[in-house]
Structure formats: structure tokens, C-alpha cells
PDB file of C-alpha atoms and ligand atoms in Angstrom:
ATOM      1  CA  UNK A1029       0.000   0.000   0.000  1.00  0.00           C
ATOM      2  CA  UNK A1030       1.696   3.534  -1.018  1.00  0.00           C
ATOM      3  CA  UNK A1031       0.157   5.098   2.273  1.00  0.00           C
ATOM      4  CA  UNK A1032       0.716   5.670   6.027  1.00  0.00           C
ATOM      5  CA  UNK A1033      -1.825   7.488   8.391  1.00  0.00           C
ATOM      6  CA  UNK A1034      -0.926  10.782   8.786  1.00  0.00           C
ATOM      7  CA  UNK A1035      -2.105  10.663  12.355  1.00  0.00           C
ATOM      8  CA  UNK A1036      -0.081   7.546  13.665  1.00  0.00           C
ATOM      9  CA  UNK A1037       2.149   6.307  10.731  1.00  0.00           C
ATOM     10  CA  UNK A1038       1.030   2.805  10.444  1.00  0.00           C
ATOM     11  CA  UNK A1039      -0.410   1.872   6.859  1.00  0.00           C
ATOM     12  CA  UNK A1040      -3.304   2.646   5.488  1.00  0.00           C
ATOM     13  CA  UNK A1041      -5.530  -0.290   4.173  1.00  0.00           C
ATOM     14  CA  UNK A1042      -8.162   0.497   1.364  1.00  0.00           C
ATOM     15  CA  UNK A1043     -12.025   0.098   2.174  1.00  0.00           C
ATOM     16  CA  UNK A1044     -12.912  -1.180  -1.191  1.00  0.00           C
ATOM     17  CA  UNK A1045     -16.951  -0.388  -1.045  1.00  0.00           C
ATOM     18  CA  UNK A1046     -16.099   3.209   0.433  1.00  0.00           C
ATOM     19  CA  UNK A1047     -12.599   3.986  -1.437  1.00  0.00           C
ATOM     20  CA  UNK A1048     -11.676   5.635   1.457  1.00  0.00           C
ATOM     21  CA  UNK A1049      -8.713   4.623   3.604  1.00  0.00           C
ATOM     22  CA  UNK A1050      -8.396   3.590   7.589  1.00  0.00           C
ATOM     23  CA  UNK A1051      -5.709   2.494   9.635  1.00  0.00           C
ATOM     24  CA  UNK A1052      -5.054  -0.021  12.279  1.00  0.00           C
ATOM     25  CA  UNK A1053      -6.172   2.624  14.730  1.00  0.00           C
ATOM     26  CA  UNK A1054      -9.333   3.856  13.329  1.00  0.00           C
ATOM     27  CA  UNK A1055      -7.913   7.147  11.711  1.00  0.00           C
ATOM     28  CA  UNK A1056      -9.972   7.071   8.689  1.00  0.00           C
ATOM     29  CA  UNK A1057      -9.699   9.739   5.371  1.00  0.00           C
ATOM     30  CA  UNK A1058     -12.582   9.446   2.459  1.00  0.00           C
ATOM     31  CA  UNK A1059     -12.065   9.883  -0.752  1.00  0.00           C
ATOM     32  CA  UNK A1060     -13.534  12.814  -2.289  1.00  0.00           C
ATOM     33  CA  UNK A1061     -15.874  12.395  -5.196  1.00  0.00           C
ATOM     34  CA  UNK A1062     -13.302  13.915  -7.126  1.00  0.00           C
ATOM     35  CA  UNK A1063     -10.938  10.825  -6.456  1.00  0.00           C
ATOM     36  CA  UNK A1064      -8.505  12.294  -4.418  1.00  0.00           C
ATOM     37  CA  UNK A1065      -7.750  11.875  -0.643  1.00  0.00           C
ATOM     38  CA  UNK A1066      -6.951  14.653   2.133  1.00  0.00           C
ATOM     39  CA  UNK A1067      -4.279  13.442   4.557  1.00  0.00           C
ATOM     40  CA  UNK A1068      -3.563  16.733   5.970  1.00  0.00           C
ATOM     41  CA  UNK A1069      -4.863  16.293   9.321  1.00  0.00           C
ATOM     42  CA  UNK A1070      -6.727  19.794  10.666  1.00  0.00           C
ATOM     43  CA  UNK A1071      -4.186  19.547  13.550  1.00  0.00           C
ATOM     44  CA  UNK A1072      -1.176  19.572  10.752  1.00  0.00           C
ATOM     45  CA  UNK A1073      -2.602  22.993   9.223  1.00  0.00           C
ATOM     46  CA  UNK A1074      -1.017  26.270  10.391  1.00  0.00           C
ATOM     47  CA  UNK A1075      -3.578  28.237   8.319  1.00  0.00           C
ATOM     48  CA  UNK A1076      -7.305  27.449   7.398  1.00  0.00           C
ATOM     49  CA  UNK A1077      -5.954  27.694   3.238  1.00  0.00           C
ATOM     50  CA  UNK A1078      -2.681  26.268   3.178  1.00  0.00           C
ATOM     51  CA  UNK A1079      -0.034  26.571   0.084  1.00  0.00           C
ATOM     52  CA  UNK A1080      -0.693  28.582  -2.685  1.00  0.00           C
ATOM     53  CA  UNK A1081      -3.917  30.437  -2.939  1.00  0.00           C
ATOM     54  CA  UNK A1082      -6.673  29.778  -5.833  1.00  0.00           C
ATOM     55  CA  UNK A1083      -5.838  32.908  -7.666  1.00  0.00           C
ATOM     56  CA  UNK A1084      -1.925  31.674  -7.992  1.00  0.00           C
ATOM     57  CA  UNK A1085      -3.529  28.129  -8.948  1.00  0.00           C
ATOM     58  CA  UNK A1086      -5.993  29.395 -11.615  1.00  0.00           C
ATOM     59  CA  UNK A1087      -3.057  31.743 -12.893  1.00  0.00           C
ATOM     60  CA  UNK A1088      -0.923  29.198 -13.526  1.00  0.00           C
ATOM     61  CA  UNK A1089      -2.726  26.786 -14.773  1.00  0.00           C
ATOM     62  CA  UNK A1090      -3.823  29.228 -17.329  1.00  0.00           C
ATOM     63  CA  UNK A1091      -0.076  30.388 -18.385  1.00  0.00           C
ATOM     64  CA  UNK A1092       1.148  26.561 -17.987  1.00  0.00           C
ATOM     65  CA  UNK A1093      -1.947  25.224 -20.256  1.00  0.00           C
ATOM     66  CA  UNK A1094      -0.734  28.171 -23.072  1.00  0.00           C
ATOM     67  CA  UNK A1095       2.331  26.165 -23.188  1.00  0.00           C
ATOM     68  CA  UNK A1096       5.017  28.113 -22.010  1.00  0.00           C
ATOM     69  CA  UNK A1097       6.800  25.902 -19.941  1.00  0.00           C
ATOM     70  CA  UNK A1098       5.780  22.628 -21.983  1.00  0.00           C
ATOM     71  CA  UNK A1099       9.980  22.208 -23.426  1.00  0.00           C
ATOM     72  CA  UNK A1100      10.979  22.123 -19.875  1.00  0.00           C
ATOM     73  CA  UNK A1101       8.201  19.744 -19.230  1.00  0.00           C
ATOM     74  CA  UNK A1102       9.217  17.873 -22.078  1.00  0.00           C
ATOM     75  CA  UNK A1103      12.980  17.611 -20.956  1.00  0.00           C
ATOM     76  CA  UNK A1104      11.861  16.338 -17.379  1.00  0.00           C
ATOM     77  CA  UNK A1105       9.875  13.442 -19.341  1.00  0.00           C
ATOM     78  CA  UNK A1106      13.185  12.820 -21.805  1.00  0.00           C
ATOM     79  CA  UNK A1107      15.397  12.706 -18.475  1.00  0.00           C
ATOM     80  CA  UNK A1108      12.759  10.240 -17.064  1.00  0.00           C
ATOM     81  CA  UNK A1109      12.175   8.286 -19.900  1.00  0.00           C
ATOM     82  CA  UNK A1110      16.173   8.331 -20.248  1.00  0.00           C
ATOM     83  CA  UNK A1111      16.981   6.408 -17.164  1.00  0.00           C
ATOM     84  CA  UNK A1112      13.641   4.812 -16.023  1.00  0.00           C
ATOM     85  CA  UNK A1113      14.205   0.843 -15.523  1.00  0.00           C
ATOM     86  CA  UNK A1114      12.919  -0.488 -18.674  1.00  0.00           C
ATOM     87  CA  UNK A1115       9.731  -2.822 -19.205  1.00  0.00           C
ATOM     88  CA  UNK A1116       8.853  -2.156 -15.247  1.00  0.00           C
ATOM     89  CA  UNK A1117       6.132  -0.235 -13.722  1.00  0.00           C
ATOM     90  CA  UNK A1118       7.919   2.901 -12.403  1.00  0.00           C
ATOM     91  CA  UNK A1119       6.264   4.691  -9.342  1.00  0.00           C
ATOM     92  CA  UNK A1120       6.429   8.401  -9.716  1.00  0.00           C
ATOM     93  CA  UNK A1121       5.731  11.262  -7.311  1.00  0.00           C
ATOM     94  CA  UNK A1122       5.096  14.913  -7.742  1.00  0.00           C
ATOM     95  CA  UNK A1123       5.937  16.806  -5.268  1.00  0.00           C
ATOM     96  CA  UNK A1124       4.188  20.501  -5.030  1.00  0.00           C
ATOM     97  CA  UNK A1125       2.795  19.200  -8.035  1.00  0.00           C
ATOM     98  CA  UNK A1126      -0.036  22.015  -7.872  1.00  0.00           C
ATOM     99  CA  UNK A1127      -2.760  22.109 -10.170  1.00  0.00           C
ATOM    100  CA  UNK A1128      -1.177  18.789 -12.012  1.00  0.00           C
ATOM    101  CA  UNK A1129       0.097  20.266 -15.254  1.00  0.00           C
ATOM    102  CA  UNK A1130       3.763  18.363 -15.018  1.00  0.00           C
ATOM    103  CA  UNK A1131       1.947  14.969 -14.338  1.00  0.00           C
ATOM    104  CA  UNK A1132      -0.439  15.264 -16.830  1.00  0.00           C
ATOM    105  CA  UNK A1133       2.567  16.358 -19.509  1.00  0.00           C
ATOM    106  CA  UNK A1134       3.604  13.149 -18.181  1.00  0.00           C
ATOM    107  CA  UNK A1135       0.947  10.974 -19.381  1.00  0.00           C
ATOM    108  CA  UNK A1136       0.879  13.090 -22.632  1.00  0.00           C
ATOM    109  CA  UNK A1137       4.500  12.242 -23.349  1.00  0.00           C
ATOM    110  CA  UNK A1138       5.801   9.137 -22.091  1.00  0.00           C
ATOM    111  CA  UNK A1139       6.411   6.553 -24.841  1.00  0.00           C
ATOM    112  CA  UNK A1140       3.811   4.050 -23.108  1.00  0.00           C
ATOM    113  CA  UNK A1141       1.390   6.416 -21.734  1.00  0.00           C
ATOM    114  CA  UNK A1142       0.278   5.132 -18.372  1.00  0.00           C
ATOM    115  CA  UNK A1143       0.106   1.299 -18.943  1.00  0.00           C
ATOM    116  CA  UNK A1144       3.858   1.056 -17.210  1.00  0.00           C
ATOM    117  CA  UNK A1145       3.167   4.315 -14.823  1.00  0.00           C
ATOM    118  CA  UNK A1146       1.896   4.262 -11.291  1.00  0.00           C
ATOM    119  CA  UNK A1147       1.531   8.405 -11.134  1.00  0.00           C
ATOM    120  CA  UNK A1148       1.152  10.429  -7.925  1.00  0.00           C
ATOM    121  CA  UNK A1149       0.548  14.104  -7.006  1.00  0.00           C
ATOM    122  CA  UNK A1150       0.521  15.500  -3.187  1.00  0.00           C
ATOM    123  CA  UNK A1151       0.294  19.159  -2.170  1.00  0.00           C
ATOM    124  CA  UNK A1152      -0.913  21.382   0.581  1.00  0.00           C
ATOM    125  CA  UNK A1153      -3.298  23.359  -1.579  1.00  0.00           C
ATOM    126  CA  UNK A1154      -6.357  21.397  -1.314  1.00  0.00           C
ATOM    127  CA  UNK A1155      -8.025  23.612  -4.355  1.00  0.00           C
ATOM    128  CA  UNK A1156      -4.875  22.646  -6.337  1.00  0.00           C
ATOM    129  CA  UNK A1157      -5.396  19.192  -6.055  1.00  0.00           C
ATOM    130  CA  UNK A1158      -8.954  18.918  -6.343  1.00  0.00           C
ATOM    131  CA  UNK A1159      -8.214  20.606 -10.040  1.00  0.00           C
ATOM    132  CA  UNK A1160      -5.436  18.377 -10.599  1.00  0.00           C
ATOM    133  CA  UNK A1161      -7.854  14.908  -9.118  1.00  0.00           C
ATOM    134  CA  UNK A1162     -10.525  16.500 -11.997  1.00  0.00           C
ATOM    135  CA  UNK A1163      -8.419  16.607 -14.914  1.00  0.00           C
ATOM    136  CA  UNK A1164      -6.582  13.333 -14.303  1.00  0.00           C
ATOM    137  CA  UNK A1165      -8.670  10.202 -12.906  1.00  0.00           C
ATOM    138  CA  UNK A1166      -5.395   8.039 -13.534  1.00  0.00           C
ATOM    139  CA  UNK A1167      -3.616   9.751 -11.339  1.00  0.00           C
ATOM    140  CA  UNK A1168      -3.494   9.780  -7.150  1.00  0.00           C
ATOM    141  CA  UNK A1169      -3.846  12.612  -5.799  1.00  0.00           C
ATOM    142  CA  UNK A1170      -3.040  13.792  -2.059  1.00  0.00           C
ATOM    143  CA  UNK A1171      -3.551  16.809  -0.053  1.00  0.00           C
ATOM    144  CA  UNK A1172      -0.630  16.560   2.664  1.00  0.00           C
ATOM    145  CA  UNK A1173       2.045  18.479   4.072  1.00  0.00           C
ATOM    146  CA  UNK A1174       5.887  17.637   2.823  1.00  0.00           C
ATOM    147  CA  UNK A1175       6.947  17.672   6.210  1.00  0.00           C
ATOM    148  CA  UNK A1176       5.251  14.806   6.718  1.00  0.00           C
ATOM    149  CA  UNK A1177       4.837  12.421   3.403  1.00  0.00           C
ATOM    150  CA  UNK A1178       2.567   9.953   3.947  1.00  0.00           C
ATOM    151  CA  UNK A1179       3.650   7.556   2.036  1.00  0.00           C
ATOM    152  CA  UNK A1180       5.302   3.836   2.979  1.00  0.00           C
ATOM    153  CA  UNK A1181       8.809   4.256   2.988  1.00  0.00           C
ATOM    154  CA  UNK A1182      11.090   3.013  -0.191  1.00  0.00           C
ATOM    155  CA  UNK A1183       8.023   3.294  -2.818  1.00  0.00           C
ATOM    156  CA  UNK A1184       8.893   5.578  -5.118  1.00  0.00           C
ATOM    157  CA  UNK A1185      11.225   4.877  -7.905  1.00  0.00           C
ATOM    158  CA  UNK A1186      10.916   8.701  -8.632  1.00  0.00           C
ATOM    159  CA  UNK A1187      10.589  11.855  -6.869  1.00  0.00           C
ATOM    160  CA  UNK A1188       9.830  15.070  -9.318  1.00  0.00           C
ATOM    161  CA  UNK A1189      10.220  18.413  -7.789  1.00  0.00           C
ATOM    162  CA  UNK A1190       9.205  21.410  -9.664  1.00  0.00           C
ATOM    163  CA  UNK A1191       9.858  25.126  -7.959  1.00  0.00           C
ATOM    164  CA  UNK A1192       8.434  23.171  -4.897  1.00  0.00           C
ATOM    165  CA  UNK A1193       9.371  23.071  -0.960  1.00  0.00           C
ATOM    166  CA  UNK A1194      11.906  20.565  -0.309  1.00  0.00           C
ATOM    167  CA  UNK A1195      11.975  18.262   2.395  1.00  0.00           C
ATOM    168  CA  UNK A1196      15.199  16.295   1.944  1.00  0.00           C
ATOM    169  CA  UNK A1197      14.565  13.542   4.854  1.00  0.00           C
ATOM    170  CA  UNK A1198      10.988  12.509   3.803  1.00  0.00           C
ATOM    171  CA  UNK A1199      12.238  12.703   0.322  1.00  0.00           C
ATOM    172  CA  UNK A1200      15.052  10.047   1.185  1.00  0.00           C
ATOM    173  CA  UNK A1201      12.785   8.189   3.113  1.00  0.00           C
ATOM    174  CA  UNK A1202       9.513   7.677   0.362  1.00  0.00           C
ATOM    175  CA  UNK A1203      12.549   6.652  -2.321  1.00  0.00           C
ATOM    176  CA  UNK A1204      13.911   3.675  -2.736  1.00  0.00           C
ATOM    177  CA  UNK A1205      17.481   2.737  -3.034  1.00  0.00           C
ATOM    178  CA  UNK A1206      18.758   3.790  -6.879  1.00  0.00           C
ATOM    179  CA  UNK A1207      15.407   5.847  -6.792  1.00  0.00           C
ATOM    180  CA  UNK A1208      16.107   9.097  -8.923  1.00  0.00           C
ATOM    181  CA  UNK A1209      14.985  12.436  -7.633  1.00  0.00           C
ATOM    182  CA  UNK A1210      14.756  15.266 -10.552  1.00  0.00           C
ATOM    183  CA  UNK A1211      14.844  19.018  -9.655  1.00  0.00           C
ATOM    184  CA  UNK A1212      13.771  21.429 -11.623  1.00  0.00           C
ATOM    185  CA  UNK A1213      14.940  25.305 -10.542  1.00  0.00           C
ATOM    186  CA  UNK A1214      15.274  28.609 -11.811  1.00  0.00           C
ATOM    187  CA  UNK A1215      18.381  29.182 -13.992  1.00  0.00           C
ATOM    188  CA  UNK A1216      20.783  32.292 -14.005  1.00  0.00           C
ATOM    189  CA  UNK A1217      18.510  34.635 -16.030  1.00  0.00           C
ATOM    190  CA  UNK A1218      15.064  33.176 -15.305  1.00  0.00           C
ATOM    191  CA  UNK A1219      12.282  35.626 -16.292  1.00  0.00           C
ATOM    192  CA  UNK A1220      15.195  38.432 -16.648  1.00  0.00           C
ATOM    193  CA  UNK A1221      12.998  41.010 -19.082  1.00  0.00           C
ATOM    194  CA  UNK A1222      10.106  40.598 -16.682  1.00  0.00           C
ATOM    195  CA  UNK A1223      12.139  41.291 -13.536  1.00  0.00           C
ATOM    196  CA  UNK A1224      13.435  44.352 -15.352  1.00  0.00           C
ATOM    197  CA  UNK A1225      10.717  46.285 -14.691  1.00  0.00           C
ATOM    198  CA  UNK A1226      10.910  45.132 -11.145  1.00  0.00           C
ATOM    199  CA  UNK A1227      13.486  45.249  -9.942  1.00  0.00           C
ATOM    200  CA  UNK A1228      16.441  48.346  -9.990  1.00  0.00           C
ATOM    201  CA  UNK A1229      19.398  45.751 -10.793  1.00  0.00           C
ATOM    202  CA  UNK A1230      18.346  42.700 -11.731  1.00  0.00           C
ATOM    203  CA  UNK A1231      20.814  39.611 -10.277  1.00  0.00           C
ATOM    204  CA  UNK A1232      21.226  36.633 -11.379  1.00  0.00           C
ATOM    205  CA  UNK A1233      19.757  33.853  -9.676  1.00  0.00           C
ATOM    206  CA  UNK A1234      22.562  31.478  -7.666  1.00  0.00           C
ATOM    207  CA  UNK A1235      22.259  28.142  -9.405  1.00  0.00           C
ATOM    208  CA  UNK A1236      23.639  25.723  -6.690  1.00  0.00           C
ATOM    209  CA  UNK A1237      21.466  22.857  -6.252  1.00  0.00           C
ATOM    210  CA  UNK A1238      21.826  20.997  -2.620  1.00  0.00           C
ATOM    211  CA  UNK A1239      21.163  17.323  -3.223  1.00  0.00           C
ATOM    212  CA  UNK A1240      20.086  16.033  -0.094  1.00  0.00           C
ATOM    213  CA  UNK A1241      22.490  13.742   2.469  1.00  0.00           C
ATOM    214  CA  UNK A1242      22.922  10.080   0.750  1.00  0.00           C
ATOM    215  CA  UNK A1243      22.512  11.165  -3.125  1.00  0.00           C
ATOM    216  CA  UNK A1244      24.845  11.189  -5.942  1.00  0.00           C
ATOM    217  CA  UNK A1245      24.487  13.461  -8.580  1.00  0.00           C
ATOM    218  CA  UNK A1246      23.563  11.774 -12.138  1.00  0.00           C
ATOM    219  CA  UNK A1247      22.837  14.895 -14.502  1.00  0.00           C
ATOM    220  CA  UNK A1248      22.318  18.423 -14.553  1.00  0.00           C
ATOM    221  CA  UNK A1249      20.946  19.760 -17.778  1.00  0.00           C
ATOM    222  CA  UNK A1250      20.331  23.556 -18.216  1.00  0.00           C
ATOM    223  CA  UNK A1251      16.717  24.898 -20.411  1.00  0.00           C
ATOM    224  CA  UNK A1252      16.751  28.689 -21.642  1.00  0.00           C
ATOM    225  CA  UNK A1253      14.431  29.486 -24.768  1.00  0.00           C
ATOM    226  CA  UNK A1254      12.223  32.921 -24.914  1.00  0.00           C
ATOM    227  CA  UNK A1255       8.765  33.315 -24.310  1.00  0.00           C
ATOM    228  CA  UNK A1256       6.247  36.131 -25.796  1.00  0.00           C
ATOM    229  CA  UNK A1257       3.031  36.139 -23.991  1.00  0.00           C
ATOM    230  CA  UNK A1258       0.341  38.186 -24.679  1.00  0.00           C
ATOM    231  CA  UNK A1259      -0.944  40.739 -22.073  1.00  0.00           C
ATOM    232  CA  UNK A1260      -3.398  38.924 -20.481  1.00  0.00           C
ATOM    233  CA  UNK A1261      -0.771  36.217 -20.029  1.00  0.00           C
ATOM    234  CA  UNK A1262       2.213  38.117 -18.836  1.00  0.00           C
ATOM    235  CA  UNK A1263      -0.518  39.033 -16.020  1.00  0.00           C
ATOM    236  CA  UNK A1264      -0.914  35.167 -15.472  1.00  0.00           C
ATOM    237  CA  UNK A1265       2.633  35.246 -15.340  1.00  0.00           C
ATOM    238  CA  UNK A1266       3.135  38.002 -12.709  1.00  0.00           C
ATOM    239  CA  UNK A1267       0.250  36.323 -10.478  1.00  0.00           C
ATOM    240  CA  UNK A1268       1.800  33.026 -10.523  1.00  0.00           C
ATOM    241  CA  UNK A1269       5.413  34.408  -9.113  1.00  0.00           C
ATOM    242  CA  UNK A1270       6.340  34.974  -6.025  1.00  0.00           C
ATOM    243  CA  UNK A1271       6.806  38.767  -7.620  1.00  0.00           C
ATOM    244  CA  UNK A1272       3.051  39.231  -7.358  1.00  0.00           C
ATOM    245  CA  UNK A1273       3.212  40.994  -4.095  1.00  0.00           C
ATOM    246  CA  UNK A1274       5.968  43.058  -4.540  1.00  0.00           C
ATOM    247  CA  UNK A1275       4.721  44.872  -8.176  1.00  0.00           C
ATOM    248  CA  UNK A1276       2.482  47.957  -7.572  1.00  0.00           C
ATOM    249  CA  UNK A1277      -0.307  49.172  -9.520  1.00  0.00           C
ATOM    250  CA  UNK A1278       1.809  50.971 -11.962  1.00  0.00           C
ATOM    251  CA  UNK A1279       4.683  48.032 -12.522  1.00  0.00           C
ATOM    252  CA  UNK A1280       2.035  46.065 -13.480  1.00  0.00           C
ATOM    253  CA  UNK A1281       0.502  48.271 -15.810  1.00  0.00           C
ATOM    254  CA  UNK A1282       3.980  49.316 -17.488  1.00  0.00           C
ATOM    255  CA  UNK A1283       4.072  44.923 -18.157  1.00  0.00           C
ATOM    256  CA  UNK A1284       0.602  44.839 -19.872  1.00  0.00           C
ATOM    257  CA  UNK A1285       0.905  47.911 -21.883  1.00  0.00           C
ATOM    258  CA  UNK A1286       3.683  47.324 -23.487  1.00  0.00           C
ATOM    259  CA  UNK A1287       3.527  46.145 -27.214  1.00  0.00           C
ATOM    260  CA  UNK A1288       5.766  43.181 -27.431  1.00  0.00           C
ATOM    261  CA  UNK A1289       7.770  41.927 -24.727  1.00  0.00           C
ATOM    262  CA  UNK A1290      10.112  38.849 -25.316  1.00  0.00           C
ATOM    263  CA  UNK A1291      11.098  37.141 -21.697  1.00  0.00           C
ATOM    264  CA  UNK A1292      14.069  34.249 -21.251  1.00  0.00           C
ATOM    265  CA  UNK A1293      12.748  31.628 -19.584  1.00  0.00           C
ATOM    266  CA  UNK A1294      15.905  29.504 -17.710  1.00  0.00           C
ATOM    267  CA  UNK A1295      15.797  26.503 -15.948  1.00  0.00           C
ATOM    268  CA  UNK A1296      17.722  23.639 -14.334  1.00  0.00           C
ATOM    269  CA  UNK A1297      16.931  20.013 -14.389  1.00  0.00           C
ATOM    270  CA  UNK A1298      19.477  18.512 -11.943  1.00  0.00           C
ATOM    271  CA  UNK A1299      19.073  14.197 -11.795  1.00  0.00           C
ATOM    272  CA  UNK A1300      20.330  12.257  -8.608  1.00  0.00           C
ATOM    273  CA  UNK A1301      19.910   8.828  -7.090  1.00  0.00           C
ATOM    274  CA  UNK A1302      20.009   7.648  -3.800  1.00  0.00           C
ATOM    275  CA  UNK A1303      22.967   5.824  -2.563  1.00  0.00           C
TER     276      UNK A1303
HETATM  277  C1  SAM B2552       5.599  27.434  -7.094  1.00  0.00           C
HETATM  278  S1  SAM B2552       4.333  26.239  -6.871  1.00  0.00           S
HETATM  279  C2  SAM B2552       4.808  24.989  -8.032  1.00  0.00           C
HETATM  280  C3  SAM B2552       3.676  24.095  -8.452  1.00  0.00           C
HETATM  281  C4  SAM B2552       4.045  23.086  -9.570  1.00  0.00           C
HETATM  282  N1  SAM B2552       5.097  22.190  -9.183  1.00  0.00           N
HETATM  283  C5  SAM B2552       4.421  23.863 -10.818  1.00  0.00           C
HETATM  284  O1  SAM B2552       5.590  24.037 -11.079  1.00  0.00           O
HETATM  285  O2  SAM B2552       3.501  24.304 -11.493  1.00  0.00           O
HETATM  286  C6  SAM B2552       4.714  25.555  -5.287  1.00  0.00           C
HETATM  287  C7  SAM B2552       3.663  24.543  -4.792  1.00  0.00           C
HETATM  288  O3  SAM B2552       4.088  24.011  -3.527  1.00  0.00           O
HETATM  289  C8  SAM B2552       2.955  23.913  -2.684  1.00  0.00           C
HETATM  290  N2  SAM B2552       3.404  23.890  -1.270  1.00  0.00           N
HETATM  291  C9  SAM B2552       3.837  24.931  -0.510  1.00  0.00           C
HETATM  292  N3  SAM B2552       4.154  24.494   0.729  1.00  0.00           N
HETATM  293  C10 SAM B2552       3.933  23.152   0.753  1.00  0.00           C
HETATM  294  C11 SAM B2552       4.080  22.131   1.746  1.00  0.00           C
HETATM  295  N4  SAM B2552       4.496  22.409   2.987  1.00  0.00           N
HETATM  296  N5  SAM B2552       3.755  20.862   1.428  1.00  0.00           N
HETATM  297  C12 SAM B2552       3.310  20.564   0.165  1.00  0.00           C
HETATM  298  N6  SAM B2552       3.159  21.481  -0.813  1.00  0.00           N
HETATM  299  C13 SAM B2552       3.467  22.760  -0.529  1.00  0.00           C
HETATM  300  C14 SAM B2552       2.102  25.108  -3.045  1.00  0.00           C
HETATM  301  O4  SAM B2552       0.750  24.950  -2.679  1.00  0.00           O
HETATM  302  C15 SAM B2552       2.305  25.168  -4.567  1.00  0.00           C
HETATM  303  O5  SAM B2552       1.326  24.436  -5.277  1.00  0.00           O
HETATM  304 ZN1   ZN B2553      -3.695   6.155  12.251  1.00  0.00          ZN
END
């Protein structure tokens, strides 16, 4: 079984006419009726709407479903497809996987579609992953806290993080051995034209990855190619940033009005497995 009760720890056993889950001490979690399953306990929550808030979900998902981003998603799924253990079913997690858009790239591009894919998707947001449970019935879907995984431990044969938290120990802990965890961050000149208007002098961004204790390195591979949204989607763009509370009234406007506007887009996919 891929899960442990968030409550106690011990696993989780499926109550087939329900769907729902229980453990061994009577925690139990329902599956919503759009398939996916909270296991963020209220006691776990430090806020009554945890992670990122609908209007950052909605504005992504719009910019991400334009495209933008879809060569970087497509280099995650080449690096996956590159050194997945062949003819096997390969477990894969998202974590912080939002509104779903990287897992269902994944389904879109993988050479054998789901038939040799177990997928999964937790994150905090529950409106995220009620979205993400809609769009993708093939998929598991979790609301849950990365402090606290709740998932068995050695399951995963992969670990995705996109411009998520990190939590290296539960990370170690849900892989298992030779597992691969894939990072993707923001490269040197990330979104440079757009933080021109922004910011006075615009630095580059510090591209050291830290792999967590007890992984190796594989591959680091580095994505830049330029972007040239519209106006309504450089707003999307701004929203789904952490910038979006830091531009005023008039840095925003200065972005939209402007005729053209041609952004570099910069990111780094950096591949380790656990020792
Ligand atoms: C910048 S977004 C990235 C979403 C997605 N990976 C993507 O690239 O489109 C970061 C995500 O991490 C989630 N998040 C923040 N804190 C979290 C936590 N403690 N546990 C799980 N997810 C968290 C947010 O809700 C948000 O969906
Ligand atoms: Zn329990």
C-alpha cells in the first residue's frame, strides 16, 4: 500500500466499497468524489488555506496550459524516460505538483502512456489538487504536508520536484534505493525582461542545487528558450510568481501595456539517485 496514516504512521488499508482509507487505529480519510484523498490532518494545518492560494492556482494553470513551460516539461519526461528501468512499472511522485500540469505532460509524453506508470501528485493546496484529481482520474492525488509524506517508505522509484518546498529527509525516506529524484529550478537569467521592470538591478539567480544527504548526482541539464506572452498572459505570469506581491499598480501596468515583450525563460533540471 503507497500510504501511512498521517495521524499515527502505520499503513493505510483500502475500504474497497467506500474507497476511502483507515488504519489499524481507526484514523480514517474518504475519498472525495473527485478521487482524491486529504491526509492533511486539521491539527497539521497552520492556516485554514494552506499553500498557494486559488488565484496563484488558476493563474498558472492558465499560463502553464498556453504552453510556455511545456519544453521544460518535455525535458523532465526525456530525463525520465532516459533512465527509467525499462519494461517495469515505475512509481512516480510529484511533489508541489499544484494544479497537475507536469503529471499530466507526463501521461501526454511518455512513450507508453500510463500502462507502465503508477503516477502520484501531493500538495498542501487542497483547491490545487482537487483541479489536478478532476483533470486526471489516472492519477493519485493527495492533499498533505511535505513535512510529513505519507507515504510507505522506499516506494517511489521517482521523486519530481518542480519550484516546490523541499523536504530532503521525507524525500530520502519515500525513495527507494537507486530511486532518482529530478529538480527542476530557476536558472541564471530566469524571467530576466520581466524582472526588469521590477526590480532596480536585476541579479542573477545562484544556481547551486543541494542534493540532499545520501545522493549522488547523475545529470544536470540547463533549459533557456524565450517566451512572448500576450498581455493577459504576462498578467498570469506576474500572479503566478512569487513577484506578485511586490509589483504595484503601476509596474504592473507598465508589463501589460507594453507592445511586445520577449522574456528568457531559464531553468535547471538537476538528476540524482540515492545511494
Ligand atoms: C511554485 S508552486 C509549483 C507548483 C508546480 N510544481 C508547478 O511548477 O507548477 C509551489 C507549490 O508548492 C505547494 N506547497 C507549498 N508548501 C507546501 C508544503 N508544505 N507541502 C506541500 N506542498 C506545498 C504550493 O501549494 C504550490 O502548489
Ligand atoms: Zn492512524
Amino acid at each position: 500500500m503507497p500510504y501511512i496514516c498521517p495521524v499515527c504512521q502505520t499503513s493505510l488499508i483500502k475500504h474497497i466499497p467506500s474507497q476511502g482509507y483507515f488504519c489499524k487505529n481507526k484514523h480514517h480519510f474518504d475519498l472525495a468524489k473527485e478521487g482524491y484523498l486529504n491526509l492533511l490532518p486539521s491539527q497539521h494545518k497552520k492556516s485554514k488555506e494552506p499553500g498557494d492560494s486559488r488565484v496563484m492556482m488558476r493563474a498558472r494553470r492558465h499560463f502553464l496550459e498556453d504552453g510556455f513551460y511545456q519544453p521544460m516539461a518535455k525535458a523532465v519526461v526525456a530525463m525520465i524516460e532516459n533512465y527509467k528501468t525499462k519494461d517495469s512499472t515505475q512509481r512516480i511522485l510529484d511533489v508541489g505538483c499544484g494544479e497537475g500540469y507536469y503529471c499530466r505532460q507526463i501521461e501526454a509524453l511518455s512513450e507508453e502512456g500510463m500502462s507502465l506508470i503508477e503516477l502520484h501528485g501531493i500538495d498542501i493546496a487542497k483547491n490545487a489538487i482537487l483541479a489536478a484529481a478532476k483533470k486526471q482520474g489516472n492519477a493519485h492525488f493527495i492533499v498533505a504536508s511535505n513535512k510529513r509524506l505519507p507515504y510507505a517508505n522506499n516506494y517511489f522509484d521517482w521523486v519530481m520536484r518542480i519550484y516546490a518546498p523541499s523536504n530532503d529527509a521525507e524525500i530520502e525516506r519515500i525513495l527507494k534505493q537507486n530511486g532518482h529524484l529530478l529538480i527542476v529550478t530557476p536558472g541564471p537569467r530566469h524571467l530576466w525582461q520581466l524582472k526588469e521592470f521590477i526590480y532596480k538591478k536585476v541579479n542573477e539567480h545562484n544556481i547551486q542545487v543541494d542534493l540532499p544527504k545520501g545522493f549522488k548526482l547523475v545529470e544536470s541539464q540547463q533549459v533557456s528558450y524565450k517566451i512572448q506572452p500576450n498581455q493577459e498572459q504576462r498578467m498570469a505570469l506576474l500572479q503566478m510568481t512569487p513577484f506578485a506581491w511586490r509589483v504595484k499598480g503601476e509596474t504592473a501596468n507598465s508589463i501589460r501595456r507594453i507592445n511586445r515583450l520577449v522574456i528568457e525563460t531559464d531553468f535547471i533540471l538537476t538528476l540524482a539517485t540515492k545511494l
